[in-house]
Coordinates of C-alpha atoms in Angstrom, one line a residue:
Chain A
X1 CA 114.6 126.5 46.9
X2 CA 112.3 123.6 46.9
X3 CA 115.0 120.9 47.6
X4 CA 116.3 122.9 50.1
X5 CA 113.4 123.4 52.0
X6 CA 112.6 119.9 52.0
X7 CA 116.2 118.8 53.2
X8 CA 115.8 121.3 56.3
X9 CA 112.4 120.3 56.9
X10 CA 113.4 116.6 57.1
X11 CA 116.3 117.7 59.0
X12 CA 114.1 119.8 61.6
X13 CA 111.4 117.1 61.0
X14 CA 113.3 114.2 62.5
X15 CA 114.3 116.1 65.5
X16 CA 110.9 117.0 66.4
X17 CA 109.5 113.5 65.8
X18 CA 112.2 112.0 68.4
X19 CA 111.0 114.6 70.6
X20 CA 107.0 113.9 70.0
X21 CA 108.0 110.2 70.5
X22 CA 108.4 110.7 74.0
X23 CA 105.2 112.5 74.5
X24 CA 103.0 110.5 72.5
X25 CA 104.3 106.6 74.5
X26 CA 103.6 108.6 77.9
X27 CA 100.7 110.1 77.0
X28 CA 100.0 106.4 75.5
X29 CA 100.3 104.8 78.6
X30 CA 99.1 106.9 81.4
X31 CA 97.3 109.6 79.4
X32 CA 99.3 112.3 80.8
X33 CA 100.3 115.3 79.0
X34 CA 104.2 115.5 79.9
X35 CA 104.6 119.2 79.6
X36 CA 108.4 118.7 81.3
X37 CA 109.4 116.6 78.2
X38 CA 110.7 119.6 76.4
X39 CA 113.1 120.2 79.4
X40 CA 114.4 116.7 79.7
X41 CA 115.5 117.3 75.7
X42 CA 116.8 121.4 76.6
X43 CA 118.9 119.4 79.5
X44 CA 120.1 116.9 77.2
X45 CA 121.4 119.8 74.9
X46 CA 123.2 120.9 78.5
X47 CA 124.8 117.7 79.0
X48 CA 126.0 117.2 75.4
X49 CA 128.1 120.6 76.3
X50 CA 129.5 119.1 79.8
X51 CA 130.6 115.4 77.8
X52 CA 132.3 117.2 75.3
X53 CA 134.1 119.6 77.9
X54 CA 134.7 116.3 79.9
X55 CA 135.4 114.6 76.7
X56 CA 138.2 117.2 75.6
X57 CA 139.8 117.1 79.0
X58 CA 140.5 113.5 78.9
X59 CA 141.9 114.0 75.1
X60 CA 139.5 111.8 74.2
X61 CA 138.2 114.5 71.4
X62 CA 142.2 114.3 70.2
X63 CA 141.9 110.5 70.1
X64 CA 139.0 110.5 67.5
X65 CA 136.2 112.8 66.7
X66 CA 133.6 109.6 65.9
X67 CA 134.6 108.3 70.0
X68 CA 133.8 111.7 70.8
X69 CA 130.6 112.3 69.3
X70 CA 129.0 108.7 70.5
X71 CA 130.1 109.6 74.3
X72 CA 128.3 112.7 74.1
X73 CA 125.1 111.0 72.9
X74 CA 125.7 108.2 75.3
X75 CA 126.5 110.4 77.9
X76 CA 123.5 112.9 77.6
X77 CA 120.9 110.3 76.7
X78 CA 121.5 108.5 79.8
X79 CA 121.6 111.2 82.1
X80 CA 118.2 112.1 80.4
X81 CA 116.8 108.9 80.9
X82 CA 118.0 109.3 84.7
X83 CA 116.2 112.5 84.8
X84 CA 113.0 111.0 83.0
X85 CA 112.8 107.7 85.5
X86 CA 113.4 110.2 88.0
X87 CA 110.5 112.7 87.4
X88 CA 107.9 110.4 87.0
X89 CA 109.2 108.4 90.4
X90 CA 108.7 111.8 92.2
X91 CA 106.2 114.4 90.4
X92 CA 103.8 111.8 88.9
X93 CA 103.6 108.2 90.3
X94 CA 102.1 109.4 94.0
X95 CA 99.4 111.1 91.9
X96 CA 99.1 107.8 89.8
X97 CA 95.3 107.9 91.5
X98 CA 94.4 111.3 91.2
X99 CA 92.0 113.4 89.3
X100 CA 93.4 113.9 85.7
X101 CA 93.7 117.5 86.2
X102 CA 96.5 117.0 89.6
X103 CA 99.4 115.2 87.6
X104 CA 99.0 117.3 84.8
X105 CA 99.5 120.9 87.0
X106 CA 102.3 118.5 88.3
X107 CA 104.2 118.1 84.8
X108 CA 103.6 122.3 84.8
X109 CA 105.5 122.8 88.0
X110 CA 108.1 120.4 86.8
X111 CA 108.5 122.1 83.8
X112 CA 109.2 125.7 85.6
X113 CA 111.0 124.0 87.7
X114 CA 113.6 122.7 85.9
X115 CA 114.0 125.6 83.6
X116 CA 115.1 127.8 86.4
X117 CA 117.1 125.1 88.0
X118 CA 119.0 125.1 84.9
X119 CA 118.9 128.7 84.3
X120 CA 121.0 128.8 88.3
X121 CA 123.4 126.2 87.6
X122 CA 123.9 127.0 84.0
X123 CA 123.4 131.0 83.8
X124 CA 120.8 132.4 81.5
X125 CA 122.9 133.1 78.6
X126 CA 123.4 131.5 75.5
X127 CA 126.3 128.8 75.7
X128 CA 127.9 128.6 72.2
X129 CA 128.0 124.2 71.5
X130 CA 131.5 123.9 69.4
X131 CA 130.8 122.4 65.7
X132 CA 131.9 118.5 66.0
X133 CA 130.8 118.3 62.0
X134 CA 131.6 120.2 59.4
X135 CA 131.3 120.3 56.0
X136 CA 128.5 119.5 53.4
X137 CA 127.9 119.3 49.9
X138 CA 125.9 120.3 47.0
X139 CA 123.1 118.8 45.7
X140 CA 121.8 120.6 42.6
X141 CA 121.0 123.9 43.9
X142 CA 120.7 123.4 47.2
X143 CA 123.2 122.3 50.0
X144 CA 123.0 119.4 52.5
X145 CA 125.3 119.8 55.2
X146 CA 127.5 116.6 57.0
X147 CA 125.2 117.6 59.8
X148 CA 121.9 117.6 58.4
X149 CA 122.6 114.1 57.2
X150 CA 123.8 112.7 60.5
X151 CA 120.3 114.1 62.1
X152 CA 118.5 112.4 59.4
X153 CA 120.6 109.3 59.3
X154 CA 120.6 109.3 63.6
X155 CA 116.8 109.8 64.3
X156 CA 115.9 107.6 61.5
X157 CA 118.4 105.1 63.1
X158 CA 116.7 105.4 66.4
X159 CA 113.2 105.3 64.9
X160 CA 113.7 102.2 63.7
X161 CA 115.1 100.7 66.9
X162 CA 112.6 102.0 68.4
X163 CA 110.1 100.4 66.2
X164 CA 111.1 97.2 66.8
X165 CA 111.8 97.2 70.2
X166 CA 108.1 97.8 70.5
X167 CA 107.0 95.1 68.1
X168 CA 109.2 92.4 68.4
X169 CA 110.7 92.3 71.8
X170 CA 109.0 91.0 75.0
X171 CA 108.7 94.3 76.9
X172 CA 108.1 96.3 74.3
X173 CA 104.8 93.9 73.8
X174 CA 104.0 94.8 77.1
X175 CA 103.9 98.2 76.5
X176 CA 101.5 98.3 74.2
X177 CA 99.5 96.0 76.4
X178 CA 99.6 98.3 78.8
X179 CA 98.8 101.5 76.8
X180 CA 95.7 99.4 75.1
X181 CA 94.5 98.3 78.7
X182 CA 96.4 98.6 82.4
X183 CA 94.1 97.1 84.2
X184 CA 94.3 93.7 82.2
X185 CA 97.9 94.2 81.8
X186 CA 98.5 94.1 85.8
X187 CA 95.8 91.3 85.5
X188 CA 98.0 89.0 82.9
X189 CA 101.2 90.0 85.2
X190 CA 103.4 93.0 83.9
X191 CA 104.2 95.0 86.1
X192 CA 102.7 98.4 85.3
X193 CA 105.0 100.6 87.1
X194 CA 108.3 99.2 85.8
X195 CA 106.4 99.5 82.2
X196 CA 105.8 103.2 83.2
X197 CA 109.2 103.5 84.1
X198 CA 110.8 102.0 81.0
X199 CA 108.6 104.8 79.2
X200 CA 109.6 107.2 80.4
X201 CA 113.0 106.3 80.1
X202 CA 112.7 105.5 76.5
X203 CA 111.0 108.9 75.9
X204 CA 114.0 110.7 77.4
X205 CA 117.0 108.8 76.2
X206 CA 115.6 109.9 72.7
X207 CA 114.5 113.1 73.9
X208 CA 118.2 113.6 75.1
X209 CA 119.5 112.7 71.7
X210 CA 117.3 115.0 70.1
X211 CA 118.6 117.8 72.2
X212 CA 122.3 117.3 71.3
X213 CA 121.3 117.2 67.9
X214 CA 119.7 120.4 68.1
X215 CA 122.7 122.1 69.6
X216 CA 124.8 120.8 67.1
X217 CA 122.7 122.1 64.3
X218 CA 122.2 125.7 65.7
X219 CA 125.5 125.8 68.0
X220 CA 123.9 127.1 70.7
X221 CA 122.2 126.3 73.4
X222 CA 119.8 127.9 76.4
X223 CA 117.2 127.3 79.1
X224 CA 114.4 128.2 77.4
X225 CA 114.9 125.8 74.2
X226 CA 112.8 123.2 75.9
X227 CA 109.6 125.0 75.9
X228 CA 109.1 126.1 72.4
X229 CA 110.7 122.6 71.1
X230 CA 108.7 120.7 73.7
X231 CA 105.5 123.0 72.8
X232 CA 105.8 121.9 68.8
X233 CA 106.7 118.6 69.2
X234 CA 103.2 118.2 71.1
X235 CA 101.5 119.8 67.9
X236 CA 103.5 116.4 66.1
X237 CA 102.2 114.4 68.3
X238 CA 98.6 115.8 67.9
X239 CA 98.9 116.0 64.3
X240 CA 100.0 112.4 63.9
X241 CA 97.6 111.1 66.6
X242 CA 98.6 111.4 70.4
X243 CA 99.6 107.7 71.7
X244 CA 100.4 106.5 68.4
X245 CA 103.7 106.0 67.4
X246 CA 104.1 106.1 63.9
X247 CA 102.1 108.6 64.1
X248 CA 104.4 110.8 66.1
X249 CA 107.1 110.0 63.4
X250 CA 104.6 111.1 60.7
X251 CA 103.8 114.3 62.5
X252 CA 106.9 114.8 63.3
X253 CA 108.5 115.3 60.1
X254 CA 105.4 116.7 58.3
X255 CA 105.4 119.7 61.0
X256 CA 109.0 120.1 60.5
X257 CA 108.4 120.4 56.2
X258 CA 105.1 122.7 57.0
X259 CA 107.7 125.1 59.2
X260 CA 110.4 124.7 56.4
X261 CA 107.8 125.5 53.9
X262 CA 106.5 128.2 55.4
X263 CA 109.3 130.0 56.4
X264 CA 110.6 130.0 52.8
X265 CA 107.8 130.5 50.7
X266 CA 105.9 133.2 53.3
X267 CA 107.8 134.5 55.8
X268 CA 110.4 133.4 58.1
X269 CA 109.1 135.3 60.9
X270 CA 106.2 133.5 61.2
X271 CA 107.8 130.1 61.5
X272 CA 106.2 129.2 64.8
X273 CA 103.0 130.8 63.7
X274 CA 102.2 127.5 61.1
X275 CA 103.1 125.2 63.7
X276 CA 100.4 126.4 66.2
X277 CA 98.3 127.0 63.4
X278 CA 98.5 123.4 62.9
X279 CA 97.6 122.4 66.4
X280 CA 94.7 124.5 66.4
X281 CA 93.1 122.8 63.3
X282 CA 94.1 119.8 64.5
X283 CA 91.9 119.7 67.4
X284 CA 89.1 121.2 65.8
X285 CA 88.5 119.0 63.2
X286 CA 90.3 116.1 63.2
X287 CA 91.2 115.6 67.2
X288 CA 92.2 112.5 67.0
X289 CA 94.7 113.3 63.9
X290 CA 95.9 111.8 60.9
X291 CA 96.6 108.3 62.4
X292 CA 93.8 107.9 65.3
X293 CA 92.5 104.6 66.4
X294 CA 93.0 102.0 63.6
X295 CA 90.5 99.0 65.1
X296 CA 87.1 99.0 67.3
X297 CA 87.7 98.5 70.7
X298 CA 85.5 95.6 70.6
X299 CA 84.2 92.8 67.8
Chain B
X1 CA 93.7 76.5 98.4
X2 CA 92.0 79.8 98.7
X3 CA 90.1 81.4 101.7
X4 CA 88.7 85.0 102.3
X5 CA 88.0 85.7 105.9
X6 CA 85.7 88.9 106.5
X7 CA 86.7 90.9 103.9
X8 CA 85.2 94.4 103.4
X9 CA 86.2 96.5 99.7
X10 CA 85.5 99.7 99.1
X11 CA 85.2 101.1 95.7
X12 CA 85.5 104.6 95.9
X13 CA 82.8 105.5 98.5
X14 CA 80.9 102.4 98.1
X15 CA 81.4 99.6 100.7
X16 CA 81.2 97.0 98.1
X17 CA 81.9 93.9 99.7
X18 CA 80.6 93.9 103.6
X19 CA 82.4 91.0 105.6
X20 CA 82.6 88.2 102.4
X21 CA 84.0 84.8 104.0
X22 CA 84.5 81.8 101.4
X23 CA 86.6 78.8 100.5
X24 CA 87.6 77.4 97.7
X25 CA 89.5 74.0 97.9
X26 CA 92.1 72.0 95.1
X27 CA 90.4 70.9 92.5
X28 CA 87.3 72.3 92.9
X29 CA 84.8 74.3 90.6
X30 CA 83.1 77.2 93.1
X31 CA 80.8 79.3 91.8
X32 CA 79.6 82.6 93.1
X33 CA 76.2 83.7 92.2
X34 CA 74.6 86.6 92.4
X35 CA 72.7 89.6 91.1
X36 CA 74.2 92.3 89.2
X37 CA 75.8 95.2 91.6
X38 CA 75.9 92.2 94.2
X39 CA 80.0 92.2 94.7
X40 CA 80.9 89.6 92.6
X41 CA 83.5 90.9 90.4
X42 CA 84.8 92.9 93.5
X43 CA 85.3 89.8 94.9
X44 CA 87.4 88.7 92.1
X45 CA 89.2 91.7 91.7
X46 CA 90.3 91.7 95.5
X47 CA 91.5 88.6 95.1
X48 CA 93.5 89.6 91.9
X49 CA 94.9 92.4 93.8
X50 CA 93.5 95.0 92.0
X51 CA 92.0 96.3 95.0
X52 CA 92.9 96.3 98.4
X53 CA 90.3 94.9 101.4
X54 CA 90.0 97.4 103.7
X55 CA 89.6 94.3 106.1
X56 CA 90.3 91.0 106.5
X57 CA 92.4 88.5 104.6
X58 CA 93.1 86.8 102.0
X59 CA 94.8 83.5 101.8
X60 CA 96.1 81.5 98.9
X61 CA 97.7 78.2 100.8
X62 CA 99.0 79.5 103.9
X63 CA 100.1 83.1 102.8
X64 CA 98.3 86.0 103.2
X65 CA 98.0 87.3 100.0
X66 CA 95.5 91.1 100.2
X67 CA 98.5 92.8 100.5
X68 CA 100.1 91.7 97.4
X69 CA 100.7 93.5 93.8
X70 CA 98.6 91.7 90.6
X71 CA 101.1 90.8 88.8
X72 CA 102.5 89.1 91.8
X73 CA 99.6 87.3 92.7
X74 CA 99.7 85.8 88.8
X75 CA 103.1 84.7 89.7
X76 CA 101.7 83.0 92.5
X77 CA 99.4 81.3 89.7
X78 CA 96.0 83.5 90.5
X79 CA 94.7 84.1 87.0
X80 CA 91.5 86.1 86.4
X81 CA 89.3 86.2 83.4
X82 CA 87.4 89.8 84.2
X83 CA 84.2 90.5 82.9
X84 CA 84.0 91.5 79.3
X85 CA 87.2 89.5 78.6
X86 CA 89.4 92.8 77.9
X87 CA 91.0 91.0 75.0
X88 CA 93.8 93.9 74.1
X89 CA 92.8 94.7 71.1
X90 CA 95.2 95.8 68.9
X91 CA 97.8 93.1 69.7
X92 CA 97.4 90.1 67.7
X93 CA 95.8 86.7 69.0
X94 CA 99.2 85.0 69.5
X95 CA 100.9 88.2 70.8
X96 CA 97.3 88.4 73.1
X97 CA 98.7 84.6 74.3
X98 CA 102.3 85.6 74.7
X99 CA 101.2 88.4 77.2
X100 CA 99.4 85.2 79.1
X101 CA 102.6 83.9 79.6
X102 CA 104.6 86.9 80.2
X103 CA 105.7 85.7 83.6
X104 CA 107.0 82.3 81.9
X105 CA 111.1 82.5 81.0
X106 CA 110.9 79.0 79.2
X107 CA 110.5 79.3 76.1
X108 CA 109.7 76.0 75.6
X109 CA 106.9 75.9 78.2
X110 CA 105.4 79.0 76.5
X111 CA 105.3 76.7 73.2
X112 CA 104.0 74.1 74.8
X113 CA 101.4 76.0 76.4
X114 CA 100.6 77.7 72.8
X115 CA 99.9 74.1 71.5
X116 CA 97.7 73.1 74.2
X117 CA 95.6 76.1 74.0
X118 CA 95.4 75.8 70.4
X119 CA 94.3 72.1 70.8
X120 CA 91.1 73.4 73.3
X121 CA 90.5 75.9 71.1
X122 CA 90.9 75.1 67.5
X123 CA 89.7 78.1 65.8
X124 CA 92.4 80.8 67.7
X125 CA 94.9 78.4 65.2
X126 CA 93.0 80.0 62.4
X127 CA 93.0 83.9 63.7
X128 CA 96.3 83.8 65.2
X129 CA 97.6 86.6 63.5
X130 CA 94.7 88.4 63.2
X131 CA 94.2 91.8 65.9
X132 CA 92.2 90.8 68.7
X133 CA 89.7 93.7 68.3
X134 CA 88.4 92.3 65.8
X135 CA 87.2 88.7 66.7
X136 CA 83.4 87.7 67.3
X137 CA 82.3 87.3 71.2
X138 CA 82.6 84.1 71.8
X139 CA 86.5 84.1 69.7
X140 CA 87.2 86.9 71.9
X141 CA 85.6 84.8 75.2
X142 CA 88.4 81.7 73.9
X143 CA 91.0 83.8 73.4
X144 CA 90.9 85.3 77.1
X145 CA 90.6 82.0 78.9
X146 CA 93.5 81.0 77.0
X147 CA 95.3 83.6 77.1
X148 CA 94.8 82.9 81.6
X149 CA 96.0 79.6 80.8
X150 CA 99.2 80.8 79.0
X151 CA 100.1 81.6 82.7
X152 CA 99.2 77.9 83.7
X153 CA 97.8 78.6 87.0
X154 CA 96.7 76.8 89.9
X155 CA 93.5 78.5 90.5
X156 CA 91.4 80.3 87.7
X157 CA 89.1 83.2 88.5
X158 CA 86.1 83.7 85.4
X159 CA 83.8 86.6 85.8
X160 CA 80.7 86.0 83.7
X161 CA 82.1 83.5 80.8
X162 CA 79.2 83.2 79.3
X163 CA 77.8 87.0 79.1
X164 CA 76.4 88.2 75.6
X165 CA 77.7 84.7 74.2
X166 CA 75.0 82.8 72.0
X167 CA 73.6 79.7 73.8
X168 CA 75.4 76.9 71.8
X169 CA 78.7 78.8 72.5
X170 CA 77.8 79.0 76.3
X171 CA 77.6 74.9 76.1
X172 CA 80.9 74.8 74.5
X173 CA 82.7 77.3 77.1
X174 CA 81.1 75.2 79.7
X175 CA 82.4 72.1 78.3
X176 CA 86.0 73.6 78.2
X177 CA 85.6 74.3 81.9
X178 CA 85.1 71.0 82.7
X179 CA 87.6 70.2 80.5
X180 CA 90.3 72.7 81.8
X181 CA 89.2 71.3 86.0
X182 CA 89.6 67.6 85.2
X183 CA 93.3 68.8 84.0
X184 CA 93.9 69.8 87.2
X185 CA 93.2 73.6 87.1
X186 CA 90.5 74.7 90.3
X187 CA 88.2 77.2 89.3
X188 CA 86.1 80.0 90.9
X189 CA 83.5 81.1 89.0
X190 CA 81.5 84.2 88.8
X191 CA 77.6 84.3 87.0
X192 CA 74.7 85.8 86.8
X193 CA 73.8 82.5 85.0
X194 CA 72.7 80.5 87.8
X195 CA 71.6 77.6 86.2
X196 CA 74.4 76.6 83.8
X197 CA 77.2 77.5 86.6
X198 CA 75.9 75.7 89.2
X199 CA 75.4 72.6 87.1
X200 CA 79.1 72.4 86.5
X201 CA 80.1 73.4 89.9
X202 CA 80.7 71.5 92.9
X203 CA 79.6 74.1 95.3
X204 CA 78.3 77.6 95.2
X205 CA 78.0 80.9 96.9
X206 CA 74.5 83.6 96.8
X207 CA 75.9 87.0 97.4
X208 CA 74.0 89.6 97.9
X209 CA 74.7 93.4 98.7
X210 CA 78.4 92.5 99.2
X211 CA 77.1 89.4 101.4
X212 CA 77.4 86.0 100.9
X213 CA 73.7 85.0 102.2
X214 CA 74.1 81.3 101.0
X215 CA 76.4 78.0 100.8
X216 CA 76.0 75.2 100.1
X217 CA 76.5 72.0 97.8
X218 CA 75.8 73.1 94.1
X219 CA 73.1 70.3 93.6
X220 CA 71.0 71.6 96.9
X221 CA 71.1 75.2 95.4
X222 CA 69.6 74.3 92.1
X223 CA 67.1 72.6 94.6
X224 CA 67.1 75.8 97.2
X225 CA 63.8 77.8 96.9
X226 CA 65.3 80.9 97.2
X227 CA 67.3 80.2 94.4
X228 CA 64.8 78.8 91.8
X229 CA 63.0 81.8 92.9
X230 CA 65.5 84.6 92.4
X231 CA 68.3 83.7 90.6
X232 CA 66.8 80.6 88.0
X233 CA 63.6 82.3 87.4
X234 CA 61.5 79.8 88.7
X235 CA 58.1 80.0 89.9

């Protein structure tokens, strides 16, 4: 019971720390709550069903099954990042001067927005996502299934690229100067849109893998999937420290055991209830969470 | 090299700069002088691009330049220093450097800028992997004029190098100043303290209330009596 928990709250863990990524570098550089994140991963889930529909008519899926799988990643991650760049190009950027409140109202409307433009063009059922990995095995008492390990093995892959594209390479410097201080940033001579843009496009592409994932992993897929997802991987975010990366990891994955925890040792039906729970005393007594600001501002 | 031409700023609601006209020419050291609230920094900050005149121009050479983005106006080899030296903090000193030069491709260049700020500045050799939040003042007051001269520009902009710095570390900023002009760098230069920019500088603006109310040599300001008065705290 207790290894099995803990597999399917790493498992649930990871996906909600990709997602919490994405919030956590926007809200990192432009302090903007992104509350349309959740729907860039939900239409990432969408996508992975139209590349694998597009990916079985071209007998590609007949070819082989490991092709398959990474042009349904690609194929959804990019059109998420297309969606991300996009959004922030027309719902946030002419508000880049606004009060604090105006953009954030914005990310609202963009939310509703694009769950009911996907609930027209998609329908408002469930759409079952065919099983691409099968299989599993035990360990001890509990099971691990192929899939759980290739969500583990993936986000942890993309972690880490993450990671160091952020420390090591040029523009991901950048972007932490940015986030630490866009004023000097512009000053030194980044450019502090494109840094916004690359952002946001980060935050989507692994949004976007997160959402195939997920629809993998449950096999099915709706409109709404983006709210709830989006709405607890905020509470990672929080919980690890909002604009902090590896704090977003952290909370990721310790919200995902919590929820695994909770639902097994207290009741599944109140799965969402420890997660909310969490953000709630989060903010009250430890609002900047577990990995807040590590150095003064100033000597 | 660089000429404003009745320029008026607003920030926010506040007409912050009301008709400012100066020059500064190759090779020079300008400084601007001035009370706080005056429209100094606003000055500097127009030019840097950070904020748009609402009139007049701006001219770097023979391009008019108020209409252009920052980080194109660093391309263009404008560097500012802004007040209070905005080291970024939790990026290491060299990493701090690196984002000087992030509009150099040549990686060569970019090491042989490193070496040459590390030879003005000895000690950011010692702390270069250390975050930037956490230097002293006047490390942190090194740090971001090197970091502008990771860019190598033509003209340097410094707002208030020597705030909050202890007198002996104002000396040695000053003498890097010099030092960083006679390699061919001009420099506009922003202060509340009169007396030490003015010694260094060729010539000097008084602005007051977004006005420039005085040029003139720097040598006949120290002399000015409105000057000793006001601004050197002379009797």
């Amino acid at each position: 019971m207790l290894l099995q928990q803990l597999i399917n709250g790493l498992t649930l863990g990871s996906v909600y720390a990709l997602i919490a990524l994405g919030y956590t570098m926007v809200y990192g550089i432009i302090e903007l709550i992104n509350f349309a994140h959740g729907e860039i991963y939900m239409i990432g889930a969408y996508m992975g069903i139209v590349a694998l529909a597009a990916a079985a008519a071209l007998g590609l899926s007949e070819v082989s099954a490991a092709l398959t799988l990474l042009g349904v990643f690609g194929a959804a991650m990019l059109y998420c990042g297309a969606y991300g760049v996009t959004m922030e190009r027309v719902a946030y950027r002419p508000l880049r001067q606004a009060p604090r409140l105006s953009p954030l109202i914005s990310a609202l409307g963009m939310s509703i927005f694009l769950q009911n433009y996907v609930m027209l063009a998609q329908g408002a059922r469930d759409k079952a996502f065919p099983a691409l990995i099968g299989g599993g095995f035990e360990v001890g008492p509990a099971r691990v299934t192929a899939i759980q390990l290739f969500i583990m093995a993936t986000s942890l892959l993309l972690m880490f690229l993450l990671h160091t594209f952020v420390r090591r390479t040029r523009l991901g410097k950048a972007m932490r100067a940015t986030a630490q201080d866009r004023r000097m940033a512009a000053l030194v001579g980044i450019n502090v849109d494109q840094i916004i843009s690359v952002t946001f496009l980060i935050g989507s592409l692994l949004a976007g893998a997160a959402g195939v994932m997920v629809a993998l992993y449950y096999g099915l897929v709706n409109f709404f999937i983006g709210y709830v997802a989006g709405i607890k991987a905020f509470t990672a975010a929080v919980l690890g420290g909002i604009g902090n990366i590896p704090g977003a990891m952290l909370g990721g994955l310790l919200l995902g055991l919590i929820e695994s925890f909770g639902a097994g040792y207290i009741s599944a039906e109140y799965k969402d209830v420890f997660a909310f729970a969490i953000l709630v005393l989060v903010l009250i007594f430890r609002p900047a969470g577990l990995l807040g600001e590590q150095v003064p501002q100033r000597a | 090299m660089l000429r404003l031409e009745d320029v008026h700023t607003y920030y926010g609601n506040i007409h912050a700069l009301r008709g400012v006209s100066l020059e500064v020419e190759e090779g020079e050291i300008v400084c601007l002088i001035g009370a706080n609230g005056a429209g100094k920094s606003t000055t500097l900050m127009t030019i840097s691009g950070v904020l748009r005149p609402a009139r007049g121009r701006v001219l770097f050479g023979d391009e008019e330049i108020q209409e252009v983005r920052p980080d194109a106006i660093v391309a263009r080899g404008i560097c500012q220093v802004p007040e209070g030296r905005r080291i970024f903090p939790r990026l290491t000193v060299r990493e701090n450097l690196e984002m000087g030069a992030f509009l150099r491709h040549d990686h060569r260049a970019v090491e042989a800028g490193l070496e040459r700020v590390f030879t003005l500045f000895p000690v950011l050799r010692e702390r270069v992997s250390q975050l930037g939040g956490t230097l002293s003042g006047g490390e942190q007051q090194m740090l971001a004029i090197a970091r502008a001269l990771m860019a190598s520009p033509r003209l340097l902009l410094l707002d208030e190098p020597s705030l909050g710095l202890a007198p002996l570390m104002v000396q040695q900023i000053y003498a890097i100043i010099r030092e960083i002009n006679a390699a061919g760098t001009t420099i506009f230069l922003v202060e509340q303290n009169a007396h030490m920019a003015l010694r260094v500088a060729r010539r000097g603006y008084v602005m007051e209330t977004g006005q420039v109310v005085l040029a003139d040599r720097a040598p006949a300001l120290l002399e000015n009596e409105m000057v000793r008065k006001v601004y050197l705290g002379e009797v």
